[in-house]
Structure formats: C-alpha cells, structure tokens
Short mmCIF file of C-alpha atoms in Angstrom, two decimals:
data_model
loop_
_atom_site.label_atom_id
_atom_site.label_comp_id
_atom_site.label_asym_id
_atom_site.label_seq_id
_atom_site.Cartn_x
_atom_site.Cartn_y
_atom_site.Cartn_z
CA UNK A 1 -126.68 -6.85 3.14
CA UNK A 2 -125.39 -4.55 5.83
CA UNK A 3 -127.24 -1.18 5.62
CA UNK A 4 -124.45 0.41 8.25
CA UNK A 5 -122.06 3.26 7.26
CA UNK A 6 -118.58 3.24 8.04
CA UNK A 7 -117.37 5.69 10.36
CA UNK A 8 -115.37 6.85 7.68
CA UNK A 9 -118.53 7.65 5.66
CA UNK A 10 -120.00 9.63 8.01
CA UNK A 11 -117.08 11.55 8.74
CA UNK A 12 -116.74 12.43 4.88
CA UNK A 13 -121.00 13.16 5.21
CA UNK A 14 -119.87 15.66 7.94
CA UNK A 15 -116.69 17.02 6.15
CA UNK A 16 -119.28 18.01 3.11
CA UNK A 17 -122.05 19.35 5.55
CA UNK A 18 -118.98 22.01 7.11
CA UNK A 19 -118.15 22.87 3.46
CA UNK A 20 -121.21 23.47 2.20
CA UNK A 21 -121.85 25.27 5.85
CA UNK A 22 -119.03 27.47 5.20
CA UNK A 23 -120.55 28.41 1.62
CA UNK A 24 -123.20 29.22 2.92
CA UNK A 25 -122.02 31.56 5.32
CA UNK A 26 -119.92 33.21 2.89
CA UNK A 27 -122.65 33.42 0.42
CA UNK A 28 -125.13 35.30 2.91
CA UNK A 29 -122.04 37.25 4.06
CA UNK A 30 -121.63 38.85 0.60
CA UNK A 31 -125.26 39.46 0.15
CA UNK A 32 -124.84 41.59 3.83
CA UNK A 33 -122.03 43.55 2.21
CA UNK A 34 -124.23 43.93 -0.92
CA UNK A 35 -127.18 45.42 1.15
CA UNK A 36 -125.39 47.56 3.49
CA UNK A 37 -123.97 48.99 0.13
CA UNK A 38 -127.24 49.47 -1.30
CA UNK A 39 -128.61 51.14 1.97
CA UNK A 40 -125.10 53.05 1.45
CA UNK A 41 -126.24 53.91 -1.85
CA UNK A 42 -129.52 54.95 -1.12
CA UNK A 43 -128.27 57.20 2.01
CA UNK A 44 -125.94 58.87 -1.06
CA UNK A 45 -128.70 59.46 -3.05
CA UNK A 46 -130.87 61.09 -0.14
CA UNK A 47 -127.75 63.18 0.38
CA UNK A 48 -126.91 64.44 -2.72
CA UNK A 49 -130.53 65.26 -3.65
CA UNK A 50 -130.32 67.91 -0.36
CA UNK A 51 -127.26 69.29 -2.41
CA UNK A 52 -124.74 68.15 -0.25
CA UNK A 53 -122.09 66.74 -2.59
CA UNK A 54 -119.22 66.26 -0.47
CA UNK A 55 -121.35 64.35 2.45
CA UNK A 56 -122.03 62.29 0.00
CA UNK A 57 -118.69 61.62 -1.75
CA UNK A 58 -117.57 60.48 1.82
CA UNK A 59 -120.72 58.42 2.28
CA UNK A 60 -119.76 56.52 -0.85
CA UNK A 61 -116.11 56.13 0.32
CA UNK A 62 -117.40 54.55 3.41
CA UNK A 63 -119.76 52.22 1.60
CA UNK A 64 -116.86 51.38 -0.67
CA UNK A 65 -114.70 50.13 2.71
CA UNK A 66 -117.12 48.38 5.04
CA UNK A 67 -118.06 46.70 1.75
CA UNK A 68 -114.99 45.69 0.43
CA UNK A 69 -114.01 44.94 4.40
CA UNK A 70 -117.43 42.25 4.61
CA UNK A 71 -116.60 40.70 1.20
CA UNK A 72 -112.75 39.97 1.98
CA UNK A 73 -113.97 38.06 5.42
CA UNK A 74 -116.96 36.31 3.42
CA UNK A 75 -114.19 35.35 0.52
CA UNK A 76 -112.28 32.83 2.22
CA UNK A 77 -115.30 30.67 3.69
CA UNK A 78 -116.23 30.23 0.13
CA UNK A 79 -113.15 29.16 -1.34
CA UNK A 80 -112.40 26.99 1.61
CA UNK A 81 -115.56 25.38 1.63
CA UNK A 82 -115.05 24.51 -2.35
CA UNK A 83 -111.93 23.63 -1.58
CA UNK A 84 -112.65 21.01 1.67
CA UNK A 85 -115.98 19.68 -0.65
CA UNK A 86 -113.83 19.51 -3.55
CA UNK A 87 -110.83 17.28 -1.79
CA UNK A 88 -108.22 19.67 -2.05
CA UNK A 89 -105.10 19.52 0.24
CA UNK A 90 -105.05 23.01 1.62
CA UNK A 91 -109.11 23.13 1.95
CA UNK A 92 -109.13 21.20 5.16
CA UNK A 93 -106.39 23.54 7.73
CA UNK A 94 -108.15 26.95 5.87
CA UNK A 95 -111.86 25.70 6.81
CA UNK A 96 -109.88 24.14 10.47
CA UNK A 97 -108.31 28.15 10.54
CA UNK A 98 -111.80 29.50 9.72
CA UNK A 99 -113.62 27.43 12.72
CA UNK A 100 -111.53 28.53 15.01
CA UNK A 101 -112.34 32.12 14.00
CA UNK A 102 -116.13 31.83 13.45
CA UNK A 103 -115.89 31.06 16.98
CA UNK A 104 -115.53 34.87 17.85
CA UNK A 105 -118.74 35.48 15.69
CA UNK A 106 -121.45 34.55 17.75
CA UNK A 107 -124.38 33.06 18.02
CA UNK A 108 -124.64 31.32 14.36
CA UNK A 109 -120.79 31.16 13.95
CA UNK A 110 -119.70 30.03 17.06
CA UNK A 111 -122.09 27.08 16.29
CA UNK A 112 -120.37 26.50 13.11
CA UNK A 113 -116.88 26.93 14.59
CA UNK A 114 -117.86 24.07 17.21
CA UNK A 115 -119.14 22.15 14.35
CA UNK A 116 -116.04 22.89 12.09
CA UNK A 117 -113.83 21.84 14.85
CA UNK A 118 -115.40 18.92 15.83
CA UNK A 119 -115.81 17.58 12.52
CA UNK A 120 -112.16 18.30 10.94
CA UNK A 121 -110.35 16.86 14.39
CA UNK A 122 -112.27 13.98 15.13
CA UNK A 123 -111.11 10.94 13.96
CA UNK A 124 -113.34 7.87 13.45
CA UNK A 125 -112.48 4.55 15.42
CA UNK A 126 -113.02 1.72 12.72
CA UNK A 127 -112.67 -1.04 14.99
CA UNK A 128 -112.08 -0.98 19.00
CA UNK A 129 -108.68 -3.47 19.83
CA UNK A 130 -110.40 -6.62 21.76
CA UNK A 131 -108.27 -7.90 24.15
CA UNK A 132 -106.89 -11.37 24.20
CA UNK A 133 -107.78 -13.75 27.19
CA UNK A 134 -105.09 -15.99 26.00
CA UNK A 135 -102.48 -14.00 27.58
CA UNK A 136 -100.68 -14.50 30.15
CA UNK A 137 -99.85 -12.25 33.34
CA UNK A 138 -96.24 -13.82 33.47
#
C-alpha cells in the first residue's frame, strides 16, 4: 500500500489551506471594522454626553464610512475563499486577483499573497519524461 500523495493532492490540500486563509482574513477584517465602529460609537457617546450634538453626528458619519469602506475590502476574501474551497469556476482568478493585492498589505498579507500566488500558479509535475537510450543521434 503506497502511503504517498499525488502531487495533485497536495496541490488541492494547498488550494483549501488559501481558501480557508482568505476566510480567515476576511473574517478578522470585519471584526476590525466592527471594533473601530464600536470605538466610533463610544467616541459618539463621549461626545454627545459634553452636549456637542453636531461633533457627534459627524463622528457617526465617519464611523459609518471607514466601516462600510473595511467591510467592502474584507467581503470579497470571504466569498472568494467559499468560492475556491467550494470548486467554483470564478473562485480561483478572484482569490489569484486577491493575492496579488494582499501583497500591498503587509506583513501578514503579503505572506498570504506569496502563498496565494504560489499555490494557484504552480502546477504539479505528475511524472518527469525519462529519456530513451534507444535513440539514435542519426
């Protein structure tokens, strides 16, 4: 019994590690955008108990925006990372797309982007040609 993967196993092992990577990225990105709006949130709620109603009508538009803003760049690592662990089609270039652009976010997603890259590009070798010492140089 041959206890050896394939290389094409451990390419689909390393396909599921970048999607589940990329969920988890996206997961811990929208639990950033739900703390900065809950620091938000508190900051309102310092402000408007000094009275100051308008500072803090503008404090909650700007918690509203770099929220929404954090959420819309966490959003697509999650889908694509469903998408790539669930086999679909278009998973695969989005997750590529997204590696390419984690690499601008570093240190953690520059790893990931190298990772992403690497993993989506390479392909496996199942068997190396042999050459033939049969032929002749004729």
């Amino acid at each position: 019994m041959n206890n050896r993967s394939s290389p094409f196993d451990l390419m689909k092992k390393h396909t599921q590690i970048v999607a589940a990577l990329h969920i988890a990225l996206g997961a811990l990105s929208l639990l950033g955008a739900i703390a900065v709006f809950a620091v938000f949130g508190l900051a309102g709620g310092i402000v408007i108990s000094q009275g100051e109603r308008q500072a803090a009508g503008i404090l909650g538009i700007i918690a509203f925006a770099v929220c929404t803003f954090l959420a819309v760049l966490a959003l697509p690592g999650i889908i694509g990372g469903w998408a790539l662990f669930s086999g679909r089609s278009w998973g695969r270039p989005l997750v590529l797309v997204l590696g390419f652009l984690h690499l601008l976010n570093i240190p953690f997603g520059t790893a990931l982007g190298i990772y992403t890259i690497w993993a989506l590009l390479h392909e496996p070798v199942s068997q190396v040609p042999v050459a033939s010492t049969n032929q002749s140089i004729a």
